[in-house]
Amino acid sequence: MGRQKFADRPSALDSVGAVRHNWRTVTTNTFAAEGQALPPALDAGAPYTSRLSARSALYSDLQVLLDAQRVTREASFRSLVVDENRLVRKSIAARKKAWQELKTRYILQPEHPLFAAFLSEWNRCRSEPERGLTAYVLLALNDRLVADLGIRWLFPRLRRAPAEVRIADIRGFIDGATALHPEVAAWSDQTRAAVAQKYAASIRDFGLARGKVNKVTTRPALYGAPVRLLVRVLRLVGISPTEMIQARVFRLLALDGQDVVDALGELNRTNALSFRMQGDVVELEVETRP
């Protein structure tokens, strides 16, 4: 793959970083061009889902599949789960259920623009913490509720880490979302409680919190892969570099405002990407320079 260089044209973002449905002011939207829906985190009309109510993020299962696929490149992810039973489930029905749960969370289709961007960055990760954050970004981009929780609820707690992770607070966020997301009103109390509990467990699995019973947040270190993944996907939906550095979706990584510029500058210094900002001109490349 050649270097991916981003031209600078304006785009429209709402207050949480979701893209408005007006493509006259943006560069090419790859998702639309390929007949794919926008990533839910960047789609202002995307609904909340309760998929976390049954199981958490299943990050350890994702790791098993990605490691297996790296060795056996010919096998599809579905084949690894259902046919080869790499996740060691007791029955065919359990294997198929595991596949459905993982597919809805992580896509697992190499031809899908979002997953392809993720896979490219996953393979560039150099440590387990970097992998965890990169997988978290994929999950959040593919789940509007996880994204909004990360941008609105978790972000301030990451900034003042260690901050207590209270299930009741997460539940309060979910309960308060019914005005903008009426689908939540149809969820039972049990479902809402389960989503809150599984979300707390999931952010711990990704390295954003620690503790088994009483959890506290952990502010993430700066790594290239999760930042580059956000940059890649924002560009795929047509966001210009100038507005990209203002996108609130970077709050998933505890970055906002000037912190985004500073982070890109630091990653440029370490050759994790190429970034230059001069006045209103922003140049940004995600491929490593030779």
PDB file of C-alpha atoms in Angstrom:
ATOM      1  CA  MET A   1       0.000   0.000   0.000  1.00  0.00           C
ATOM      2  CA  GLY A   2       1.265   3.455  -0.878  1.00  0.00           C
ATOM      3  CA  ARG A   3       1.463   6.303   1.502  1.00  0.00           C
ATOM      4  CA  GLN A   4      -1.912   7.702   2.452  1.00  0.00           C
ATOM      5  CA  LYS A   5      -1.729  11.495   2.274  1.00  0.00           C
ATOM      6  CA  PHE A   6      -4.708  13.590   3.230  1.00  0.00           C
ATOM      7  CA  ALA A   7      -5.731  16.677   1.292  1.00  0.00           C
ATOM      8  CA  ASP A   8      -7.320  19.488   3.234  1.00  0.00           C
ATOM      9  CA  ARG A   9     -11.014  20.249   2.594  1.00  0.00           C
ATOM     10  CA  PRO A  10     -13.681  21.234   5.115  1.00  0.00           C
ATOM     11  CA  SER A  11     -16.267  18.833   6.513  1.00  0.00           C
ATOM     12  CA  ALA A  12     -19.161  18.963   8.932  1.00  0.00           C
ATOM     13  CA  LEU A  13     -19.044  17.452  12.408  1.00  0.00           C
ATOM     14  CA  ASP A  14     -21.637  17.523  15.128  1.00  0.00           C
ATOM     15  CA  SER A  15     -20.856  18.054  18.803  1.00  0.00           C
ATOM     16  CA  VAL A  16     -19.751  14.462  19.419  1.00  0.00           C
ATOM     17  CA  GLY A  17     -17.769  13.974  16.242  1.00  0.00           C
ATOM     18  CA  ALA A  18     -20.482  12.263  14.196  1.00  0.00           C
ATOM     19  CA  VAL A  19     -20.729  13.174  10.535  1.00  0.00           C
ATOM     20  CA  ARG A  20     -23.714  15.091   9.255  1.00  0.00           C
ATOM     21  CA  HIS A  21     -25.285  13.723   6.091  1.00  0.00           C
ATOM     22  CA  ASN A  22     -24.047  16.456   3.754  1.00  0.00           C
ATOM     23  CA  TRP A  23     -21.273  15.289   1.466  1.00  0.00           C
ATOM     24  CA  ARG A  24     -21.015  18.440  -0.653  1.00  0.00           C
ATOM     25  CA  THR A  25     -18.418  19.867   1.717  1.00  0.00           C
ATOM     26  CA  VAL A  26     -16.271  16.781   2.262  1.00  0.00           C
ATOM     27  CA  THR A  27     -13.815  14.659   0.334  1.00  0.00           C
ATOM     28  CA  THR A  28     -14.796  11.213  -0.953  1.00  0.00           C
ATOM     29  CA  ASN A  29     -16.689   9.030   1.510  1.00  0.00           C
ATOM     30  CA  THR A  30     -15.161   5.580   0.999  1.00  0.00           C
ATOM     31  CA  PHE A  31     -17.906   3.832   2.943  1.00  0.00           C
ATOM     32  CA  ALA A  32     -20.623   5.228   0.690  1.00  0.00           C
ATOM     33  CA  ALA A  33     -18.564   4.555  -2.427  1.00  0.00           C
ATOM     34  CA  GLU A  34     -18.233   0.896  -1.440  1.00  0.00           C
ATOM     35  CA  GLY A  35     -21.863   0.520  -0.425  1.00  0.00           C
ATOM     36  CA  GLN A  36     -21.067   0.336   3.295  1.00  0.00           C
ATOM     37  CA  ALA A  37     -22.834   2.150   6.101  1.00  0.00           C
ATOM     38  CA  LEU A  38     -20.935   4.782   8.048  1.00  0.00           C
ATOM     39  CA  PRO A  39     -19.240   3.554  11.218  1.00  0.00           C
ATOM     40  CA  PRO A  40     -21.936   3.963  13.899  1.00  0.00           C
ATOM     41  CA  ALA A  41     -19.715   6.227  16.006  1.00  0.00           C
ATOM     42  CA  LEU A  42     -19.528   8.690  13.108  1.00  0.00           C
ATOM     43  CA  ASP A  43     -23.165   8.451  12.059  1.00  0.00           C
ATOM     44  CA  ALA A  44     -25.375  10.997  13.799  1.00  0.00           C
ATOM     45  CA  GLY A  45     -28.409   8.793  13.167  1.00  0.00           C
ATOM     46  CA  ALA A  46     -26.999   5.511  14.445  1.00  0.00           C
ATOM     47  CA  PRO A  47     -29.042   3.865  17.223  1.00  0.00           C
ATOM     48  CA  TYR A  48     -27.770   2.486  20.493  1.00  0.00           C
ATOM     49  CA  THR A  49     -27.581  -1.311  20.731  1.00  0.00           C
ATOM     50  CA  SER A  50     -27.632  -3.543  23.805  1.00  0.00           C
ATOM     51  CA  ARG A  51     -25.204  -6.138  22.454  1.00  0.00           C
ATOM     52  CA  LEU A  52     -22.992  -5.754  25.533  1.00  0.00           C
ATOM     53  CA  SER A  53     -25.829  -6.945  27.765  1.00  0.00           C
ATOM     54  CA  ALA A  54     -25.151 -10.615  26.983  1.00  0.00           C
ATOM     55  CA  ARG A  55     -21.356 -10.638  26.839  1.00  0.00           C
ATOM     56  CA  SER A  56     -18.578  -8.126  27.335  1.00  0.00           C
ATOM     57  CA  ALA A  57     -16.230  -7.002  24.569  1.00  0.00           C
ATOM     58  CA  LEU A  58     -14.813 -10.541  24.044  1.00  0.00           C
ATOM     59  CA  TYR A  59     -11.394  -9.011  23.534  1.00  0.00           C
ATOM     60  CA  SER A  60      -9.497 -12.186  24.473  1.00  0.00           C
ATOM     61  CA  ASP A  61     -11.446 -14.115  21.820  1.00  0.00           C
ATOM     62  CA  LEU A  62     -10.595 -11.448  19.257  1.00  0.00           C
ATOM     63  CA  GLN A  63      -6.905 -11.830  20.097  1.00  0.00           C
ATOM     64  CA  VAL A  64      -7.083 -15.594  19.565  1.00  0.00           C
ATOM     65  CA  LEU A  65      -8.653 -15.135  16.138  1.00  0.00           C
ATOM     66  CA  LEU A  66      -6.234 -12.447  15.002  1.00  0.00           C
ATOM     67  CA  ASP A  67      -3.249 -14.542  16.078  1.00  0.00           C
ATOM     68  CA  ALA A  68      -4.670 -17.613  14.320  1.00  0.00           C
ATOM     69  CA  GLN A  69      -5.477 -15.701  11.151  1.00  0.00           C
ATOM     70  CA  ARG A  70      -1.959 -14.325  10.997  1.00  0.00           C
ATOM     71  CA  VAL A  71      -0.634 -17.910  10.861  1.00  0.00           C
ATOM     72  CA  THR A  72      -3.408 -19.374   8.671  1.00  0.00           C
ATOM     73  CA  ARG A  73      -4.120 -16.575   6.222  1.00  0.00           C
ATOM     74  CA  GLU A  74      -6.258 -18.733   3.933  1.00  0.00           C
ATOM     75  CA  ALA A  75      -8.917 -19.395   6.585  1.00  0.00           C
ATOM     76  CA  SER A  76     -11.768 -16.929   7.080  1.00  0.00           C
ATOM     77  CA  PHE A  77     -12.514 -15.691  10.567  1.00  0.00           C
ATOM     78  CA  ARG A  78     -15.841 -17.513  10.467  1.00  0.00           C
ATOM     79  CA  SER A  79     -14.077 -20.740   9.565  1.00  0.00           C
ATOM     80  CA  LEU A  80     -11.657 -20.298  12.448  1.00  0.00           C
ATOM     81  CA  VAL A  81     -14.577 -20.007  14.865  1.00  0.00           C
ATOM     82  CA  VAL A  82     -17.156 -22.414  13.443  1.00  0.00           C
ATOM     83  CA  ASP A  83     -15.150 -25.027  11.524  1.00  0.00           C
ATOM     84  CA  GLU A  84     -11.810 -25.120  13.335  1.00  0.00           C
ATOM     85  CA  ASN A  85     -13.191 -24.271  16.808  1.00  0.00           C
ATOM     86  CA  ARG A  86     -10.212 -22.068  17.690  1.00  0.00           C
ATOM     87  CA  LEU A  87     -12.246 -20.566  20.548  1.00  0.00           C
ATOM     88  CA  VAL A  88     -12.884 -24.035  22.012  1.00  0.00           C
ATOM     89  CA  ARG A  89     -16.661 -24.033  22.270  1.00  0.00           C
ATOM     90  CA  LYS A  90     -18.491 -27.243  23.226  1.00  0.00           C
ATOM     91  CA  SER A  91     -21.025 -27.384  20.402  1.00  0.00           C
ATOM     92  CA  ILE A  92     -21.675 -26.143  16.884  1.00  0.00           C
ATOM     93  CA  ALA A  93     -24.459 -23.944  18.244  1.00  0.00           C
ATOM     94  CA  ALA A  94     -22.044 -22.366  20.737  1.00  0.00           C
ATOM     95  CA  ARG A  95     -19.511 -21.779  17.973  1.00  0.00           C
ATOM     96  CA  LYS A  96     -22.090 -20.079  15.772  1.00  0.00           C
ATOM     97  CA  LYS A  97     -23.249 -17.933  18.671  1.00  0.00           C
ATOM     98  CA  ALA A  98     -19.654 -16.905  19.409  1.00  0.00           C
ATOM     99  CA  TRP A  99     -19.189 -15.995  15.755  1.00  0.00           C
ATOM    100  CA  GLN A 100     -22.285 -13.800  15.709  1.00  0.00           C
ATOM    101  CA  GLU A 101     -21.247 -12.042  18.925  1.00  0.00           C
ATOM    102  CA  LEU A 102     -17.752 -11.343  17.646  1.00  0.00           C
ATOM    103  CA  LYS A 103     -18.890 -10.288  14.183  1.00  0.00           C
ATOM    104  CA  THR A 104     -21.316  -7.696  15.524  1.00  0.00           C
ATOM    105  CA  ARG A 105     -18.593  -6.227  17.735  1.00  0.00           C
ATOM    106  CA  TYR A 106     -15.559  -6.335  15.444  1.00  0.00           C
ATOM    107  CA  ILE A 107     -16.895  -6.866  11.871  1.00  0.00           C
ATOM    108  CA  LEU A 108     -14.185  -9.448  11.008  1.00  0.00           C
ATOM    109  CA  GLN A 109     -14.520  -8.903   7.253  1.00  0.00           C
ATOM    110  CA  PRO A 110     -11.116  -8.040   5.718  1.00  0.00           C
ATOM    111  CA  GLU A 111     -12.800  -6.262   2.785  1.00  0.00           C
ATOM    112  CA  HIS A 112     -14.762  -3.896   5.055  1.00  0.00           C
ATOM    113  CA  PRO A 113     -13.082  -0.441   5.122  1.00  0.00           C
ATOM    114  CA  LEU A 114     -13.246  -0.074   8.912  1.00  0.00           C
ATOM    115  CA  PHE A 115     -11.934  -3.544   9.669  1.00  0.00           C
ATOM    116  CA  ALA A 116      -9.270  -3.282   6.968  1.00  0.00           C
ATOM    117  CA  ALA A 117      -8.016  -0.059   8.568  1.00  0.00           C
ATOM    118  CA  PHE A 118      -8.010  -1.750  11.964  1.00  0.00           C
ATOM    119  CA  LEU A 119      -6.154  -4.822  10.718  1.00  0.00           C
ATOM    120  CA  SER A 120      -3.479  -2.661   9.128  1.00  0.00           C
ATOM    121  CA  GLU A 121      -2.854  -0.896  12.428  1.00  0.00           C
ATOM    122  CA  TRP A 122      -3.172  -4.040  14.561  1.00  0.00           C
ATOM    123  CA  ASN A 123      -0.317  -5.583  12.601  1.00  0.00           C
ATOM    124  CA  ARG A 124       1.833  -2.531  13.356  1.00  0.00           C
ATOM    125  CA  CYS A 125       1.273  -2.685  17.122  1.00  0.00           C
ATOM    126  CA  ARG A 126       4.391  -3.230  19.211  1.00  0.00           C
ATOM    127  CA  SER A 127       2.942  -3.983  22.642  1.00  0.00           C
ATOM    128  CA  GLU A 128      -0.095  -5.452  24.359  1.00  0.00           C
ATOM    129  CA  PRO A 129      -1.307  -2.063  25.665  1.00  0.00           C
ATOM    130  CA  GLU A 130      -1.159  -0.682  22.118  1.00  0.00           C
ATOM    131  CA  ARG A 131      -3.157  -3.657  20.828  1.00  0.00           C
ATOM    132  CA  GLY A 132      -5.754  -3.216  23.551  1.00  0.00           C
ATOM    133  CA  LEU A 133      -6.328   0.442  22.714  1.00  0.00           C
ATOM    134  CA  THR A 134      -6.472  -0.275  18.992  1.00  0.00           C
ATOM    135  CA  ALA A 135      -9.127  -2.951  19.521  1.00  0.00           C
ATOM    136  CA  TYR A 136     -11.038  -0.572  21.797  1.00  0.00           C
ATOM    137  CA  VAL A 137     -11.098   2.063  19.060  1.00  0.00           C
ATOM    138  CA  LEU A 138     -12.498  -0.505  16.612  1.00  0.00           C
ATOM    139  CA  LEU A 139     -15.218  -1.567  19.050  1.00  0.00           C
ATOM    140  CA  ALA A 140     -16.152   2.046  19.792  1.00  0.00           C
ATOM    141  CA  LEU A 141     -16.253   3.063  16.139  1.00  0.00           C
ATOM    142  CA  ASN A 142     -18.560   0.120  15.458  1.00  0.00           C
ATOM    143  CA  ASP A 143     -20.898   0.745  18.422  1.00  0.00           C
ATOM    144  CA  ARG A 144     -22.537   4.148  18.960  1.00  0.00           C
ATOM    145  CA  LEU A 145     -23.240   3.535  22.648  1.00  0.00           C
ATOM    146  CA  VAL A 146     -19.654   2.502  23.383  1.00  0.00           C
ATOM    147  CA  ALA A 147     -18.436   5.551  21.462  1.00  0.00           C
ATOM    148  CA  ASP A 148     -20.709   7.982  23.287  1.00  0.00           C
ATOM    149  CA  LEU A 149     -19.843   6.484  26.655  1.00  0.00           C
ATOM    150  CA  GLY A 150     -16.164   6.867  25.797  1.00  0.00           C
ATOM    151  CA  ILE A 151     -16.471  10.419  24.475  1.00  0.00           C
ATOM    152  CA  ARG A 152     -18.876  11.799  27.067  1.00  0.00           C
ATOM    153  CA  TRP A 153     -18.717   9.645  30.180  1.00  0.00           C
ATOM    154  CA  LEU A 154     -15.294   7.990  30.271  1.00  0.00           C
ATOM    155  CA  PHE A 155     -13.222  10.860  28.857  1.00  0.00           C
ATOM    156  CA  PRO A 156     -13.316  13.150  31.932  1.00  0.00           C
ATOM    157  CA  ARG A 157     -12.615  10.158  34.171  1.00  0.00           C
ATOM    158  CA  LEU A 158      -9.586   9.213  32.105  1.00  0.00           C
ATOM    159  CA  ARG A 159      -8.331  12.790  32.377  1.00  0.00           C
ATOM    160  CA  ARG A 160      -8.467  12.716  36.155  1.00  0.00           C
ATOM    161  CA  ALA A 161      -7.367   9.082  36.519  1.00  0.00           C
ATOM    162  CA  PRO A 162      -7.459   7.229  38.779  1.00  0.00           C
ATOM    163  CA  ALA A 163     -11.182   7.983  39.015  1.00  0.00           C
ATOM    164  CA  GLU A 164     -13.775   5.574  40.340  1.00  0.00           C
ATOM    165  CA  VAL A 165     -15.761   3.593  37.778  1.00  0.00           C
ATOM    166  CA  ARG A 166     -19.247   3.336  39.233  1.00  0.00           C
ATOM    167  CA  ILE A 167     -21.802   1.082  37.585  1.00  0.00           C
ATOM    168  CA  ALA A 168     -24.555   3.402  38.805  1.00  0.00           C
ATOM    169  CA  ASP A 169     -22.988   6.313  36.898  1.00  0.00           C
ATOM    170  CA  ILE A 170     -22.801   4.302  33.679  1.00  0.00           C
ATOM    171  CA  ARG A 171     -26.398   3.233  34.204  1.00  0.00           C
ATOM    172  CA  GLY A 172     -27.325   6.881  34.709  1.00  0.00           C
ATOM    173  CA  PHE A 173     -25.774   7.774  31.360  1.00  0.00           C
ATOM    174  CA  ILE A 174     -27.775   5.032  29.649  1.00  0.00           C
ATOM    175  CA  ASP A 175     -31.021   6.031  31.370  1.00  0.00           C
ATOM    176  CA  GLY A 176     -30.468   9.654  30.393  1.00  0.00           C
ATOM    177  CA  ALA A 177     -30.057   8.802  26.718  1.00  0.00           C
ATOM    178  CA  THR A 178     -33.715   8.007  26.048  1.00  0.00           C
ATOM    179  CA  ALA A 179     -34.566  11.478  24.702  1.00  0.00           C
ATOM    180  CA  LEU A 180     -32.055  11.221  21.852  1.00  0.00           C
ATOM    181  CA  HIS A 181     -32.159   7.429  21.624  1.00  0.00           C
ATOM    182  CA  PRO A 182     -35.746   6.273  22.159  1.00  0.00           C
ATOM    183  CA  GLU A 183     -34.698   2.678  21.483  1.00  0.00           C
ATOM    184  CA  VAL A 184     -33.205   2.639  24.987  1.00  0.00           C
ATOM    185  CA  ALA A 185     -36.676   3.130  26.476  1.00  0.00           C
ATOM    186  CA  ALA A 186     -37.546  -0.383  25.296  1.00  0.00           C
ATOM    187  CA  TRP A 187     -34.674  -1.940  27.233  1.00  0.00           C
ATOM    188  CA  SER A 188     -35.559  -3.617  30.515  1.00  0.00           C
ATOM    189  CA  ASP A 189     -33.914  -2.637  33.788  1.00  0.00           C
ATOM    190  CA  GLN A 190     -32.017  -5.915  33.643  1.00  0.00           C
ATOM    191  CA  THR A 191     -30.685  -5.139  30.169  1.00  0.00           C
ATOM    192  CA  ARG A 192     -29.562  -1.637  31.131  1.00  0.00           C
ATOM    193  CA  ALA A 193     -27.825  -2.931  34.246  1.00  0.00           C
ATOM    194  CA  ALA A 194     -26.102  -5.674  32.261  1.00  0.00           C
ATOM    195  CA  VAL A 195     -24.851  -3.224  29.623  1.00  0.00           C
ATOM    196  CA  ALA A 196     -23.407  -0.992  32.348  1.00  0.00           C
ATOM    197  CA  GLN A 197     -21.662  -3.901  34.058  1.00  0.00           C
ATOM    198  CA  LYS A 198     -20.252  -5.347  30.845  1.00  0.00           C
ATOM    199  CA  TYR A 199     -19.046  -1.926  29.706  1.00  0.00           C
ATOM    200  CA  ALA A 200     -17.088  -1.500  32.930  1.00  0.00           C
ATOM    201  CA  ALA A 201     -15.547  -4.951  32.491  1.00  0.00           C
ATOM    202  CA  SER A 202     -14.706  -4.213  28.865  1.00  0.00           C
ATOM    203  CA  ILE A 203     -12.801  -0.987  29.478  1.00  0.00           C
ATOM    204  CA  ARG A 204     -10.744  -2.877  32.056  1.00  0.00           C
ATOM    205  CA  ASP A 205      -9.950  -5.551  29.455  1.00  0.00           C
ATOM    206  CA  PHE A 206      -8.740  -2.868  27.052  1.00  0.00           C
ATOM    207  CA  GLY A 207      -6.480  -1.305  29.687  1.00  0.00           C
ATOM    208  CA  LEU A 208      -8.550   1.797  30.460  1.00  0.00           C
ATOM    209  CA  ALA A 209      -9.378   0.709  33.994  1.00  0.00           C
ATOM    210  CA  ARG A 210      -8.021  -1.609  36.656  1.00  0.00           C
ATOM    211  CA  GLY A 211      -9.509  -3.544  39.539  1.00  0.00           C
ATOM    212  CA  LYS A 212     -11.894  -6.490  39.678  1.00  0.00           C
ATOM    213  CA  VAL A 213     -14.627  -5.285  42.035  1.00  0.00           C
ATOM    214  CA  ASN A 214     -13.779  -1.639  42.647  1.00  0.00           C
ATOM    215  CA  LYS A 215     -12.490  -0.314  39.348  1.00  0.00           C
ATOM    216  CA  VAL A 216     -10.645   2.942  38.709  1.00  0.00           C
ATOM    217  CA  THR A 217      -9.678   4.485  35.397  1.00  0.00           C
ATOM    218  CA  THR A 218      -6.197   4.360  33.900  1.00  0.00           C
ATOM    219  CA  ARG A 219      -5.206   7.132  31.526  1.00  0.00           C
ATOM    220  CA  PRO A 220      -3.829   5.542  28.345  1.00  0.00           C
ATOM    221  CA  ALA A 221      -0.317   6.147  27.137  1.00  0.00           C
ATOM    222  CA  LEU A 222       0.229   7.560  23.659  1.00  0.00           C
ATOM    223  CA  TYR A 223       0.618   4.894  20.970  1.00  0.00           C
ATOM    224  CA  GLY A 224       0.737   5.207  17.218  1.00  0.00           C
ATOM    225  CA  ALA A 225      -1.686   2.485  16.109  1.00  0.00           C
ATOM    226  CA  PRO A 226      -4.910   3.637  17.824  1.00  0.00           C
ATOM    227  CA  VAL A 227      -4.307   7.253  16.796  1.00  0.00           C
ATOM    228  CA  ARG A 228      -3.560   6.251  13.216  1.00  0.00           C
ATOM    229  CA  LEU A 229      -6.713   4.108  13.157  1.00  0.00           C
ATOM    230  CA  LEU A 230      -8.822   7.121  14.095  1.00  0.00           C
ATOM    231  CA  VAL A 231      -7.065   9.220  11.468  1.00  0.00           C
ATOM    232  CA  ARG A 232      -7.569   6.570   8.787  1.00  0.00           C
ATOM    233  CA  VAL A 233     -11.265   6.175   9.506  1.00  0.00           C
ATOM    234  CA  LEU A 234     -11.964   9.895   9.763  1.00  0.00           C
ATOM    235  CA  ARG A 235     -10.326  10.292   6.390  1.00  0.00           C
ATOM    236  CA  LEU A 236     -12.332   7.389   4.950  1.00  0.00           C
ATOM    237  CA  VAL A 237     -15.561   9.224   5.781  1.00  0.00           C
ATOM    238  CA  GLY A 238     -14.228  12.407   4.182  1.00  0.00           C
ATOM    239  CA  ILE A 239     -13.054  14.516   7.118  1.00  0.00           C
ATOM    240  CA  SER A 240     -10.367  17.066   6.276  1.00  0.00           C
ATOM    241  CA  PRO A 241      -7.161  17.246   8.328  1.00  0.00           C
ATOM    242  CA  THR A 242      -8.085  20.699   9.674  1.00  0.00           C
ATOM    243  CA  GLU A 243     -11.360  19.465  11.144  1.00  0.00           C
ATOM    244  CA  MET A 244      -9.902  16.065  11.917  1.00  0.00           C
ATOM    245  CA  ILE A 245      -7.686  17.488  14.633  1.00  0.00           C
ATOM    246  CA  GLN A 246     -10.815  18.970  16.235  1.00  0.00           C
ATOM    247  CA  ALA A 247     -12.836  15.738  16.132  1.00  0.00           C
ATOM    248  CA  ARG A 248     -14.126  14.754  19.561  1.00  0.00           C
ATOM    249  CA  VAL A 249     -13.732  11.084  18.718  1.00  0.00           C
ATOM    250  CA  PHE A 250     -10.102  11.471  19.864  1.00  0.00           C
ATOM    251  CA  ARG A 251     -11.557  11.657  23.354  1.00  0.00           C
ATOM    252  CA  LEU A 252     -11.706   7.873  23.186  1.00  0.00           C
ATOM    253  CA  LEU A 253      -7.955   8.068  23.796  1.00  0.00           C
ATOM    254  CA  ALA A 254      -8.234  10.867  26.390  1.00  0.00           C
ATOM    255  CA  LEU A 255      -7.169  13.478  23.816  1.00  0.00           C
ATOM    256  CA  ASP A 256      -9.010  16.704  23.065  1.00  0.00           C
ATOM    257  CA  GLY A 257      -8.253  20.121  21.606  1.00  0.00           C
ATOM    258  CA  GLN A 258      -4.589  21.048  21.789  1.00  0.00           C
ATOM    259  CA  ASP A 259      -3.798  17.575  23.146  1.00  0.00           C
ATOM    260  CA  VAL A 260      -4.596  16.117  19.719  1.00  0.00           C
ATOM    261  CA  VAL A 261      -2.143  18.467  18.021  1.00  0.00           C
ATOM    262  CA  ASP A 262       0.497  17.748  20.666  1.00  0.00           C
ATOM    263  CA  ALA A 263      -0.028  13.993  20.317  1.00  0.00           C
ATOM    264  CA  LEU A 264       0.290  14.127  16.538  1.00  0.00           C
ATOM    265  CA  GLY A 265       3.428  16.202  16.936  1.00  0.00           C
ATOM    266  CA  GLU A 266       4.944  13.661  19.310  1.00  0.00           C
ATOM    267  CA  LEU A 267       4.049  10.770  17.003  1.00  0.00           C
ATOM    268  CA  ASN A 268       5.643  12.700  14.142  1.00  0.00           C
ATOM    269  CA  ARG A 269       8.796  13.071  16.228  1.00  0.00           C
ATOM    270  CA  THR A 270       8.951   9.301  16.794  1.00  0.00           C
ATOM    271  CA  ASN A 271       8.222   8.566  13.112  1.00  0.00           C
ATOM    272  CA  ALA A 272       4.902   6.865  13.944  1.00  0.00           C
ATOM    273  CA  LEU A 273       3.228   9.138  11.374  1.00  0.00           C
ATOM    274  CA  SER A 274       3.926  12.366   9.510  1.00  0.00           C
ATOM    275  CA  PHE A 275       2.285  15.573  10.739  1.00  0.00           C
ATOM    276  CA  ARG A 276       2.879  19.197   9.899  1.00  0.00           C
ATOM    277  CA  MET A 277       0.743  22.195  10.825  1.00  0.00           C
ATOM    278  CA  GLN A 278       1.455  25.685   9.544  1.00  0.00           C
ATOM    279  CA  GLY A 279      -1.282  28.244   9.907  1.00  0.00           C
ATOM    280  CA  ASP A 280      -4.444  26.820   8.378  1.00  0.00           C
ATOM    281  CA  VAL A 281      -2.562  24.138   6.450  1.00  0.00           C
ATOM    282  CA  VAL A 282      -2.444  20.673   7.984  1.00  0.00           C
ATOM    283  CA  GLU A 283      -0.543  17.784   6.402  1.00  0.00           C
ATOM    284  CA  LEU A 284      -1.029  14.313   7.797  1.00  0.00           C
ATOM    285  CA  GLU A 285       0.243  10.941   6.598  1.00  0.00           C
ATOM    286  CA  VAL A 286      -0.308   7.674   8.438  1.00  0.00           C
ATOM    287  CA  GLU A 287       2.283   5.536   6.686  1.00  0.00           C
ATOM    288  CA  THR A 288       5.743   5.381   8.218  1.00  0.00           C
ATOM    289  CA  ARG A 289       8.263   7.450   6.385  1.00  0.00           C
ATOM    290  CA  PRO A 290      11.255   5.613   4.860  1.00  0.00           C
TER     291      PRO A 290
END
